[in-house]
Coordinates of C-alpha atoms in Angstrom, one line a residue:
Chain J
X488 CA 14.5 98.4 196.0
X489 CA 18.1 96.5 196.1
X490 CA 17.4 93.0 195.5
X491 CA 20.0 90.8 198.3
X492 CA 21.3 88.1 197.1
X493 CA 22.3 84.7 199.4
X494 CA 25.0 84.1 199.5
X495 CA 25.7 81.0 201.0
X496 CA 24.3 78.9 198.7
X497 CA 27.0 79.9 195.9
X498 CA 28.7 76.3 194.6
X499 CA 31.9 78.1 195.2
X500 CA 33.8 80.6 196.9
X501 CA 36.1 81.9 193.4
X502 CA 32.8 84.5 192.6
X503 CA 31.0 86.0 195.0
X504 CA 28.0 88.3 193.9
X505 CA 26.1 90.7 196.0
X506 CA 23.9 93.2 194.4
X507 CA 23.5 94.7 197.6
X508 CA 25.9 97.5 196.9
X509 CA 25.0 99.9 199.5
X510 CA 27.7 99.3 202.1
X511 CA 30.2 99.7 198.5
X512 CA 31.6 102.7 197.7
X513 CA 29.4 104.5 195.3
X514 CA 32.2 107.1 193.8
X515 CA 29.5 109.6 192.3
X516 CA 27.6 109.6 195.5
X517 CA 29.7 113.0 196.3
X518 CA 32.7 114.9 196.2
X519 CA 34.7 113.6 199.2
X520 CA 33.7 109.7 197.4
X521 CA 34.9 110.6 194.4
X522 CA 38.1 111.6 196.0
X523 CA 38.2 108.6 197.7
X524 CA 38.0 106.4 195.0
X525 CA 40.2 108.4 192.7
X526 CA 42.9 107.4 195.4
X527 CA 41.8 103.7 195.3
X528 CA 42.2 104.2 191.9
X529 CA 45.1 106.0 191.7
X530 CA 46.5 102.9 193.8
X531 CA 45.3 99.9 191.7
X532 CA 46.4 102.2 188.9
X533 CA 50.0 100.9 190.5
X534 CA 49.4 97.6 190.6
X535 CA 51.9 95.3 188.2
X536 CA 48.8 92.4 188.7
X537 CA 46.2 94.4 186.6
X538 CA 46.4 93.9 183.0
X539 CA 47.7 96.7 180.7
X540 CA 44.7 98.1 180.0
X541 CA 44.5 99.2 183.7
X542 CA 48.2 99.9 184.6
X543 CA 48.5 103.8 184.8
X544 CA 45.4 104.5 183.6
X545 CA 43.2 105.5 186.7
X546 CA 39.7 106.4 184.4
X547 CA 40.1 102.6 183.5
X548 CA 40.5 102.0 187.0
X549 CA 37.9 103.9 188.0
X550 CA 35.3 102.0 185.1
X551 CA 36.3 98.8 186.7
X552 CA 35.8 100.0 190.4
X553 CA 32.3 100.9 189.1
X554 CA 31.6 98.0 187.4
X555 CA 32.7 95.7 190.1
X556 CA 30.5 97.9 192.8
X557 CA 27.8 96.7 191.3
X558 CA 27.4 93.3 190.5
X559 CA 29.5 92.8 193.5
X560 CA 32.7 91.0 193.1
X561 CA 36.5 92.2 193.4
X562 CA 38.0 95.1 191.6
X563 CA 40.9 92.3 190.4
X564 CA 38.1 89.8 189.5
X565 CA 36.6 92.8 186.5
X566 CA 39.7 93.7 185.4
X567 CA 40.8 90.3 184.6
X568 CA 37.7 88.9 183.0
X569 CA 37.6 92.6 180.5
X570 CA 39.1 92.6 177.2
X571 CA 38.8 95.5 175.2
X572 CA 38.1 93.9 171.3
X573 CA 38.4 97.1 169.0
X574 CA 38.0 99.7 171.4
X575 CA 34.7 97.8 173.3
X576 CA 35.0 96.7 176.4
X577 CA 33.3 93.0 176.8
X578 CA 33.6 90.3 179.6
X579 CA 34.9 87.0 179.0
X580 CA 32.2 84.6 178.4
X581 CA 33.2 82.5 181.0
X582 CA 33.3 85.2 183.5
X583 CA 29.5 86.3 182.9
X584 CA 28.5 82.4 183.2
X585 CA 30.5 81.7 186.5
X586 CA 28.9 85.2 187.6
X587 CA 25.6 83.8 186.9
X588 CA 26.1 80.2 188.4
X589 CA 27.6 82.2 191.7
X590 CA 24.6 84.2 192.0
X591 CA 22.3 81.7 193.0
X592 CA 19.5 83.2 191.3
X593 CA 19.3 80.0 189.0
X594 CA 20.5 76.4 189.5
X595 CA 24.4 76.4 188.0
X596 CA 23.9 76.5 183.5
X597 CA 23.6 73.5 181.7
X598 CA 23.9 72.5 178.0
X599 CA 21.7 70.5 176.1
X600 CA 23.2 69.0 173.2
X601 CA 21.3 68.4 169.3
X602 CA 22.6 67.3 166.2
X603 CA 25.1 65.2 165.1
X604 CA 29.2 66.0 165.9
X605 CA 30.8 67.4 162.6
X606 CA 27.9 68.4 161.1
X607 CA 26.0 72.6 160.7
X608 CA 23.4 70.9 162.2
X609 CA 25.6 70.3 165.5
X610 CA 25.1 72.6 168.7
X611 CA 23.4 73.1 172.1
X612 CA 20.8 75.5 174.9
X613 CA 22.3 76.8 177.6
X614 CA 19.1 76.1 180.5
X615 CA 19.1 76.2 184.2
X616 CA 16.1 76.5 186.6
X617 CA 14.9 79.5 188.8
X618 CA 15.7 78.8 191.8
X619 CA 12.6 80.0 193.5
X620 CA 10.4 79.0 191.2
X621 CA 11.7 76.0 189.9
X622 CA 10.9 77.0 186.7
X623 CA 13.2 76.3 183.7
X624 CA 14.8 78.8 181.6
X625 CA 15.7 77.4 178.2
X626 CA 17.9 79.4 176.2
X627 CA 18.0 79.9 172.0
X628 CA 20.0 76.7 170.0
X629 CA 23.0 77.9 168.9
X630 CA 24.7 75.6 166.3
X631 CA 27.5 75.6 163.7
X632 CA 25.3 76.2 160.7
X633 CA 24.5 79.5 162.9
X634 CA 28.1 80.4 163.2
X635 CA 29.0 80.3 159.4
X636 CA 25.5 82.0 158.4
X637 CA 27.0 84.5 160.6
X638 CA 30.0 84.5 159.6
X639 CA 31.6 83.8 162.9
X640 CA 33.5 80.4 161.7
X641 CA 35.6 82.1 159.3
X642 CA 36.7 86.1 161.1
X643 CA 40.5 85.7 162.1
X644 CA 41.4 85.1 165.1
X645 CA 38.1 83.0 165.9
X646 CA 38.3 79.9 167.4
X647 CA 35.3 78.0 166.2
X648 CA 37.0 75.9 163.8
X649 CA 39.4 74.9 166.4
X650 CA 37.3 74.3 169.6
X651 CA 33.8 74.4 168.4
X652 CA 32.2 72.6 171.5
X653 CA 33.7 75.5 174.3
X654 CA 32.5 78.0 171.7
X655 CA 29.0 76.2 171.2
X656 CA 28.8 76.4 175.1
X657 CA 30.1 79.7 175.4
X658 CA 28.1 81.8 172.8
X659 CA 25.0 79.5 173.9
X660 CA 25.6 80.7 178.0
X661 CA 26.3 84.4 176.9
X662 CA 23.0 84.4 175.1
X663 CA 21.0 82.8 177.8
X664 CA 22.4 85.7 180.0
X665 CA 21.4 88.4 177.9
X666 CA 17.7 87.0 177.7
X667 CA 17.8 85.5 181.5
X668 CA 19.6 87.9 183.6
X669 CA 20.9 91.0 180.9
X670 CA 21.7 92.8 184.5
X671 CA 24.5 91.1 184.7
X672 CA 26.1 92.1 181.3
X673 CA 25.3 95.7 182.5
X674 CA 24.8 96.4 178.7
X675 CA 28.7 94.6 177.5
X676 CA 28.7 92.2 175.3
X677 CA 31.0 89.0 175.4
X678 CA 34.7 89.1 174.2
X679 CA 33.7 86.3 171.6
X680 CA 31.3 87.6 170.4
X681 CA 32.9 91.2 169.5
X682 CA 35.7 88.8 167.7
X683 CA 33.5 86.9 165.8
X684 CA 31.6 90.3 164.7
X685 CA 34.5 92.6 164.4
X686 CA 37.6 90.4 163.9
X687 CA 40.6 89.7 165.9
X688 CA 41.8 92.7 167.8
X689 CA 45.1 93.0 169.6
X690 CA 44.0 92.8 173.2
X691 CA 45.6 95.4 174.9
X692 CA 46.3 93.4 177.5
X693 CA 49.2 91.9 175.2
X694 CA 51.2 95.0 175.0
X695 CA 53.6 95.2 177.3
X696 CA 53.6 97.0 180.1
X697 CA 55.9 99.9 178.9
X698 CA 53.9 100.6 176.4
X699 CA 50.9 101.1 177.8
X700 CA 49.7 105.0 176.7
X701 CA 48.3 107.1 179.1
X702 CA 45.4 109.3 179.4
X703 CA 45.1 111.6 176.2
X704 CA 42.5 114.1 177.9
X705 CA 45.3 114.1 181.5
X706 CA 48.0 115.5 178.9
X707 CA 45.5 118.1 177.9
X708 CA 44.3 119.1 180.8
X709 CA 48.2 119.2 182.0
X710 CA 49.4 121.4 179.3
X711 CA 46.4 123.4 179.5
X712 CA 46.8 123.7 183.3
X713 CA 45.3 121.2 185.7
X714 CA 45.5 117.3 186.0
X715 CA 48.7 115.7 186.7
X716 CA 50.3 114.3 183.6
X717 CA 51.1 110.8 184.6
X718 CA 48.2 109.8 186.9
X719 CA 45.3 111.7 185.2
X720 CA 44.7 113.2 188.7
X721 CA 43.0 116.5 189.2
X722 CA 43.6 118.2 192.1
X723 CA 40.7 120.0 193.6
X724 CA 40.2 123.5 193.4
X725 CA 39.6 125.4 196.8
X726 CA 35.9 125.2 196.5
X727 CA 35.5 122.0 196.5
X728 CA 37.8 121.4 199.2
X729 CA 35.4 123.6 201.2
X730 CA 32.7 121.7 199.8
X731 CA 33.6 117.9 200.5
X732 CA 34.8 119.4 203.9
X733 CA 31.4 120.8 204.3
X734 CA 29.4 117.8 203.4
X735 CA 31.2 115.5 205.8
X736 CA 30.6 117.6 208.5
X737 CA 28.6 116.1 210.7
X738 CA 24.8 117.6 211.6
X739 CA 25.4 120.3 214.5
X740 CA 28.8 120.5 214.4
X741 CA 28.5 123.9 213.9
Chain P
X13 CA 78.7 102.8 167.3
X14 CA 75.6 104.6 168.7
X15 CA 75.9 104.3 172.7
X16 CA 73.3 102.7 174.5
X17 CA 70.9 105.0 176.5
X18 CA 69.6 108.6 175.9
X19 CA 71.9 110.7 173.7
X20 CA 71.2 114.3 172.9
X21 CA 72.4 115.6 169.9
X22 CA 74.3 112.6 168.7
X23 CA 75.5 114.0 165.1
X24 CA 73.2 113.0 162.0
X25 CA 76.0 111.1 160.0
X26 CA 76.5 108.7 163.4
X27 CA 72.3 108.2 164.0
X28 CA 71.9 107.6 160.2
X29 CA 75.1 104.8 159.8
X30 CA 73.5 101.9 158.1
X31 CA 74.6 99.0 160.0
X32 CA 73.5 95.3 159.4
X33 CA 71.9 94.4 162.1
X34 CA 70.6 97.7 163.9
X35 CA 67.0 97.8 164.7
X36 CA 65.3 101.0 163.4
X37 CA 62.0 102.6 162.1
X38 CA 63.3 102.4 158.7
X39 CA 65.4 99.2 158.5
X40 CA 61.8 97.6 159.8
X41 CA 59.6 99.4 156.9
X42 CA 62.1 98.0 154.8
X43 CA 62.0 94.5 156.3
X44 CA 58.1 94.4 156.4
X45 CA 58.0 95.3 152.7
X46 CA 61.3 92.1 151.9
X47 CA 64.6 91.4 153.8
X48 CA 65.9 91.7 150.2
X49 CA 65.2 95.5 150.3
X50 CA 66.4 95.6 153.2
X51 CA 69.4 93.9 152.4
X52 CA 69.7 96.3 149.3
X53 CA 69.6 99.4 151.4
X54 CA 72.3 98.2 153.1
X55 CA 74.5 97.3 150.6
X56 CA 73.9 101.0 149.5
X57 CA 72.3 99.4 146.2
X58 CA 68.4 100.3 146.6
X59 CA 67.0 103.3 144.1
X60 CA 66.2 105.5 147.2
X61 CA 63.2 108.0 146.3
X62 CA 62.4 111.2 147.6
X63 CA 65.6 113.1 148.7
X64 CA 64.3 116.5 148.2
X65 CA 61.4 115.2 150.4
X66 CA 63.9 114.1 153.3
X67 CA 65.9 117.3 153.2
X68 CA 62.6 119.0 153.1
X69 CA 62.0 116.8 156.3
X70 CA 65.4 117.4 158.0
X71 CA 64.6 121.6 157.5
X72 CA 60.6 121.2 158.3
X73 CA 62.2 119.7 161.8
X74 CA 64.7 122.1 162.6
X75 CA 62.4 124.9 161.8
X76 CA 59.6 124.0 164.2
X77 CA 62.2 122.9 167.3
X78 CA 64.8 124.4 166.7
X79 CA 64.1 127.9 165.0
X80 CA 67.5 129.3 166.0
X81 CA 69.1 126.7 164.7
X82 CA 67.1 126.6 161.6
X83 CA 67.6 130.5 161.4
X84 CA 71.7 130.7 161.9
X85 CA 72.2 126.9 159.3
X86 CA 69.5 127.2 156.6
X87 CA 69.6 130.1 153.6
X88 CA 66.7 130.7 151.4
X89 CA 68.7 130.6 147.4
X90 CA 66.5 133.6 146.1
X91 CA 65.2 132.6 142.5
X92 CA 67.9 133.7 140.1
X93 CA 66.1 133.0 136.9
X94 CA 67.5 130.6 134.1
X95 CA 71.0 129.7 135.1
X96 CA 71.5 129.0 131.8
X97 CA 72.6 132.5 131.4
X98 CA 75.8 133.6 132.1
X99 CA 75.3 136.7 134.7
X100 CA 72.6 134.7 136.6
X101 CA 74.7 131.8 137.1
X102 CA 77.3 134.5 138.1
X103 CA 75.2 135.8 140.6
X104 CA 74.2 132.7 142.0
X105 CA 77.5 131.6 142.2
X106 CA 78.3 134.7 144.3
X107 CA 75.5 134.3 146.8
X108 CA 76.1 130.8 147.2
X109 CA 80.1 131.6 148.3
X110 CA 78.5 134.3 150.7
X111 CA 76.7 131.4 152.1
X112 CA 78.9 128.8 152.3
X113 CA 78.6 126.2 154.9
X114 CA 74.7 127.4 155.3
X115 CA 72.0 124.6 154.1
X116 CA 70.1 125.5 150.9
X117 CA 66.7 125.8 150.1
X118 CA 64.5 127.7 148.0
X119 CA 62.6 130.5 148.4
X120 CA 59.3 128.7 148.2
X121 CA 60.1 126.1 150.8
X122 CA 61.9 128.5 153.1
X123 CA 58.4 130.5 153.2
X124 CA 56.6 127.3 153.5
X125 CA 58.5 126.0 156.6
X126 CA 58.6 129.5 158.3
X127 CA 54.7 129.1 157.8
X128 CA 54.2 125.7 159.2
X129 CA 56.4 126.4 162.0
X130 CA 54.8 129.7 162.8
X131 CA 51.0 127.8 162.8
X132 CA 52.7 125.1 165.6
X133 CA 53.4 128.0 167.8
X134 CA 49.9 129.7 167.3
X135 CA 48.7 126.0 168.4
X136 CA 47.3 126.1 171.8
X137 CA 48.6 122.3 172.4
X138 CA 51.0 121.6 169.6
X139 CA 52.7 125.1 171.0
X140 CA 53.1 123.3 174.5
X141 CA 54.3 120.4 173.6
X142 CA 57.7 121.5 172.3
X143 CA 58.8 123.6 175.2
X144 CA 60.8 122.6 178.1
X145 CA 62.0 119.3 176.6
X146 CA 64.6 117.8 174.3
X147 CA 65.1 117.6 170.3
X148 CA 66.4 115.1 168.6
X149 CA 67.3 112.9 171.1
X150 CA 68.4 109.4 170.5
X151 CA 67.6 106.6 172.4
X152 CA 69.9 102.8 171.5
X153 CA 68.9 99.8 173.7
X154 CA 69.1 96.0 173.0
X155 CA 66.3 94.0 171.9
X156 CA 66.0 91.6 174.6
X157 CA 64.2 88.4 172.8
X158 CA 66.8 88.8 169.7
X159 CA 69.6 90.3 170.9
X160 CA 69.4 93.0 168.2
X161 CA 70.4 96.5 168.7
X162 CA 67.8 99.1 168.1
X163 CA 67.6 102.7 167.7
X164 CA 65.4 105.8 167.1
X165 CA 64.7 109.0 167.5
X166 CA 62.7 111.4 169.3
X167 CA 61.7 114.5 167.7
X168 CA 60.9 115.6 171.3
X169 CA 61.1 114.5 174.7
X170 CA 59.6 116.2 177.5
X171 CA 60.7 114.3 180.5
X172 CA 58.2 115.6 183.1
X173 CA 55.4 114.8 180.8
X174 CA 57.0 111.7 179.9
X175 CA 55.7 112.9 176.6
X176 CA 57.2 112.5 173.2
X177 CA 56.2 114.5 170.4
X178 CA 56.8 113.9 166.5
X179 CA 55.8 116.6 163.9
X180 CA 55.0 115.5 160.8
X181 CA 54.5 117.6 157.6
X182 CA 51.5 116.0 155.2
X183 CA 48.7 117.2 152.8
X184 CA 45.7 116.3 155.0
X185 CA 45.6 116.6 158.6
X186 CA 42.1 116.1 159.1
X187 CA 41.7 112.7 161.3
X188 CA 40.4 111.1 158.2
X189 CA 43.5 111.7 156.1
X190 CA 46.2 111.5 158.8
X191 CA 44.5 108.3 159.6
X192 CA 45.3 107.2 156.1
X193 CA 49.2 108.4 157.1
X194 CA 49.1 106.4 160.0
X195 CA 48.6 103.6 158.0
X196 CA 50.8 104.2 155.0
X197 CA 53.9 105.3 156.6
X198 CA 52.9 103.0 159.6
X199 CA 53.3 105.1 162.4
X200 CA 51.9 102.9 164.8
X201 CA 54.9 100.7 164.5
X202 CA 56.9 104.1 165.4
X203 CA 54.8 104.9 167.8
X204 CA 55.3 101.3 169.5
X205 CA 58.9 100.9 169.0
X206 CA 59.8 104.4 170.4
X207 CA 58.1 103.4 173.4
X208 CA 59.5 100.0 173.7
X209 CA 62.8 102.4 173.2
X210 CA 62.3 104.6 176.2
X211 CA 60.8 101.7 178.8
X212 CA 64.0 99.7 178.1
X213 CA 66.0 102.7 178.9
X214 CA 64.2 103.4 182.3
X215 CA 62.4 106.7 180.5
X216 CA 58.7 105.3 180.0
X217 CA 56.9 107.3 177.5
X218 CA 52.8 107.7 178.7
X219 CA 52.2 110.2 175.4
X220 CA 53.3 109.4 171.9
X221 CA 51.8 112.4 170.4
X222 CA 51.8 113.2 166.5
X223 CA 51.9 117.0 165.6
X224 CA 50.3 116.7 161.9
X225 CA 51.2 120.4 160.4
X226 CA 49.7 121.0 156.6
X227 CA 52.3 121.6 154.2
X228 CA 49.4 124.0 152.1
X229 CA 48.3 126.9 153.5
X230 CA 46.5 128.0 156.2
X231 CA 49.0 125.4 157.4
X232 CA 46.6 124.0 159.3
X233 CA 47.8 121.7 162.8
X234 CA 46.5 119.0 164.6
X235 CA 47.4 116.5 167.5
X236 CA 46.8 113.0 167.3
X237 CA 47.7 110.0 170.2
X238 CA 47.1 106.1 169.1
X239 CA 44.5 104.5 170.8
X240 CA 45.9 101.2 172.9
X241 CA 44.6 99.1 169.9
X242 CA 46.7 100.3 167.7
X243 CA 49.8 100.3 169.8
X244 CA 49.5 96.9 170.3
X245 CA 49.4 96.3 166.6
X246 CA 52.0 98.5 165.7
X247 CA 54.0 96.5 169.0
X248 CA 52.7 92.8 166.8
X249 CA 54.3 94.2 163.6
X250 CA 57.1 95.3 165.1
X251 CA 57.9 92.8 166.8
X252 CA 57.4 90.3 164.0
X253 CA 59.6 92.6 161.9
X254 CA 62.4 92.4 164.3
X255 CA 62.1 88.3 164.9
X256 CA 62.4 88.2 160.4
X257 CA 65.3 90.4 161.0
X258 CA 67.0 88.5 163.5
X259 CA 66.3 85.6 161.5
X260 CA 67.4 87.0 158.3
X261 CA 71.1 88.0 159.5
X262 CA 71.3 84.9 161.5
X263 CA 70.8 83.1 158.6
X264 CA 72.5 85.5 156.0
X265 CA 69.3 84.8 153.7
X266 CA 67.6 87.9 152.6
X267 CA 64.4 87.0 150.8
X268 CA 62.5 88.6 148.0
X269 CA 58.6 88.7 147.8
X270 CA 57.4 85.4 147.7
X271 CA 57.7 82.9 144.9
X272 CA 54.5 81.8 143.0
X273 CA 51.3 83.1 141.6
X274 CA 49.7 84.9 144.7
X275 CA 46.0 85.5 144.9
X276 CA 45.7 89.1 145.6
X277 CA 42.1 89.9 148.0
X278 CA 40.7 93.2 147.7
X279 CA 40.3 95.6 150.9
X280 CA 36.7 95.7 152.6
X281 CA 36.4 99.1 151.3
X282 CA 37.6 98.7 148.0
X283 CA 34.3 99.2 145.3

């Protein structure tokens, strides 16, 4: 059973989350919804105000239409809290805190500082309280002495040594979502995190829009006859014409 | 001067002009290794390697995308023994007047080429690719940040795929070795800075695709595309290659490597 969500309690209007996806689109529910969203897609695909990632690349689109169907916020919202660190797609650490605060599942995340400032001994929880229960949900300590046993401090292009409080806070609300509320993460891990394991990675997000490549598998299926090569779509064969036509056919028509 | 815009078939002796200044694939590899190699090519001063291997290139080209051409301006020299001796000298002398004005290679190589260009066409892909579009043509625009010039040139461009393909010869075309390629010869900076080419010329490119053919037999093909990643990094180190060369000419400074001792760290995958 779909759990609903209130709404109105959120602290703010910038994240709205409804699990209750089953007024959404669901673009695997059928054929004629899949065509549906492949021309959403297609569409957003066109948008200048996605990042690169998404611009002319309507699989991507597609991912983030899924995504954002079900924890309930805007397509725009996903794709511009995704970075894509070495290939993996992971939300901005930010993003899955202000996705938790606006779900109103739990009292907003709070940090509870230990240790003295400037030393590996320095760091915080991440807690908040069920907000049915009352109950509260401590998360693990996460401190500075974690992040150069784990090698996090020193992996270019991290930024612990240069704002170590906003990454004691971020890593320590990302962890309390993966033990509190792992639905939300839908399985993705945090963009800071896949930095501090694998590195910096050029976001592609930073090339420019030009130079953005398109789908690989479209060009295939183009030269090999099918998909169009610029927007990856595949036009449907006869059959399945017939098919989606038959399916939304209402009862009794006949 | 190489015009700005799309030019098909702009002769080699123009495209290849060294010119202080002009943005290309091979000024940048220069660049990224020191502006003073750079600056040393330019001046015509640099010990160039590998010759034979760029006519080799030059003919592998040609013979893949342009067979007809390949077949009416390249001769295969038949072996003529030791040259030493009078009468063969004498006969390759006569076969090379009955040639004149075709390019020369040898025997070996010409089979070799006909090989590797007959495996592309057996290529269910790779075969596709090079049909309906342009060779060699050569896109010029201005690098908007630095003001540089830049050129290059597309092996070929299939405008209704908004596809360009580049064959390359090499050893290994497995994805393993032609990974290695990528990195040595640094094709993600060509793939980047062909694209930044044809977006600043209204042409955007979707498909940078590398057609790897296998110089050994079977002649073995494959096709590779960069993932986004490593476009962007290719885009970073061009990018940073073009600001040093910018810099470099403003200044009229062309430095070496760097001065000092220099600690050298060892690859991850190093033993």
């Amino acid at each position: 059973m779909t759990q609903q969500i209130e709404l109105d309690s959120k602290p703010n209007g910038a994240i709205v989350v409804d699990p209750d996806n089953s007024k959404s689109l669901n673009a695997f529910s059928s054929t004629s919804a899949f065509e549906t969203s492949q021309r959403m897609a297609k569409a957003l695909a066109s948008s200048s105000l996605l990042p690169a990632t998404f611009q002319g690349n309507i699989p991507n689109c597609m991912i983030a239409m899924e995504l954002a169907n079900r924890i309930g916020c805007s397509v725009f919202m996903v794709a511009q809290n995704m970075d894509v660190i070495h290939g993996r797609p992971s939300w901005r650490a930010q993003f899955l805190i202000a996705t938790v605060n606006a779900s109103g599942r739990f009292t907003p995340i709070r940090y509870r500082w230990e240790g003295r400032q400037g030393s590996d001994d320095w760091g915080c929880r991440a807690y908040a309280k069920d907000a049915k229960t009352g109950e509260e949900c401590v998360g693990p300590l996460v401190t500075i002495g974690l992040a150069k046993k784990e090698e996090w401090y020193s992996k270019k292009g991290s930024k612990w040594q240069t704002i170590p409080e906003l990454m004691l806070t971020y890593r320590a609300g990302s962890w309390w979502t993966r033990i509190y509320c792992p639905e939300f993460a839908m399985g993705m891990g945090t963009a800071e995190e896949a930095i501090d394991t694998w590195g910096e990675s050029v976001s592609t997000t930073t090339i420019p829009a030009g130079l953005v490549p398109g789908s690989a598998k479209a060009l295939e299926s183009t030269l090999l006859g099918g998909a169009d090569p610029v927007t990856g779509e595949v036009p449907m064969s006869d059959e399945e014409k017939r098919a989606a036509a038959d399916a939304e056919r209402e009862p009794g028509d006949d | 001067m190489i015009p700005l815009g799309l030019t098909p078939a702009l002769p080699d002796a123009q495209y290849h002009r060294r010119e202080l200044g002009l943005v290309s694939k091979s000024a940048l590899d220069l660049v990224h290794r020191s502006p003073a190699h750079y600056k040393a090519w330019i001046d015509g001063s640099l010990e160039e390697e590998e010759t034979p291997a760029l006519h080799f290139g030059k003919a592998f080209h040609c013979a893949v995308l342009e067979p007809d051409r390949f077949a009416s301006t390249y001769a295969a020299e038949p072996d003529f023994g030791d040259c030493r001796k009078k009468e063969n000298k004498a006969a390759r002398d006569d076969w090379r007047a009955a040639h004149a004005g075709r390019e020369l290679i040898s025997f070996g190589e010409h089979e070799m080429l006909l090989g590797m260009a007959a495996s592309v066409r057996r290529h269910p892909l790779a075969s596709k690719m090079i049909r309906e579009g342009q060779p060699e043509l050569t896109v010029s625009w201005r690098d908007e940040e630095t003001g540089l010039q830049c050129k290059s040139r597309a092996d070929y461009f299939v405008e209704k795929l908004a596809m360009v393909a580049d064959v390359k010869s090499c050893l290994d075309a497995s994805p393993d070795g032609f990974r290695r390629s990528v990195v040595k010869y640094r094709y993600h900076v060509q793939d980047a800075l062909y694209r930044a080419g044809f977006a600043a010329v209204d042409a955007p490119v979707q498909h940078f695709v590398f057609i790897a053919v296998e110089k050994p037999r079977p002649h073995a093909v494959a096709v590779y595309t960069l993932e986004a990643d490593g476009i962007g990094r290719g885009y970073s180190s061009a990018r940073e290659d073009i600001d040093t060369l910018a810099d470099c000419v403003k200044r009229n400074v062309f430095p070496g490597y760097p001065p000092g001792i220099n600690e050298l760290t060892l690859p991850p995958w190093a033993d």
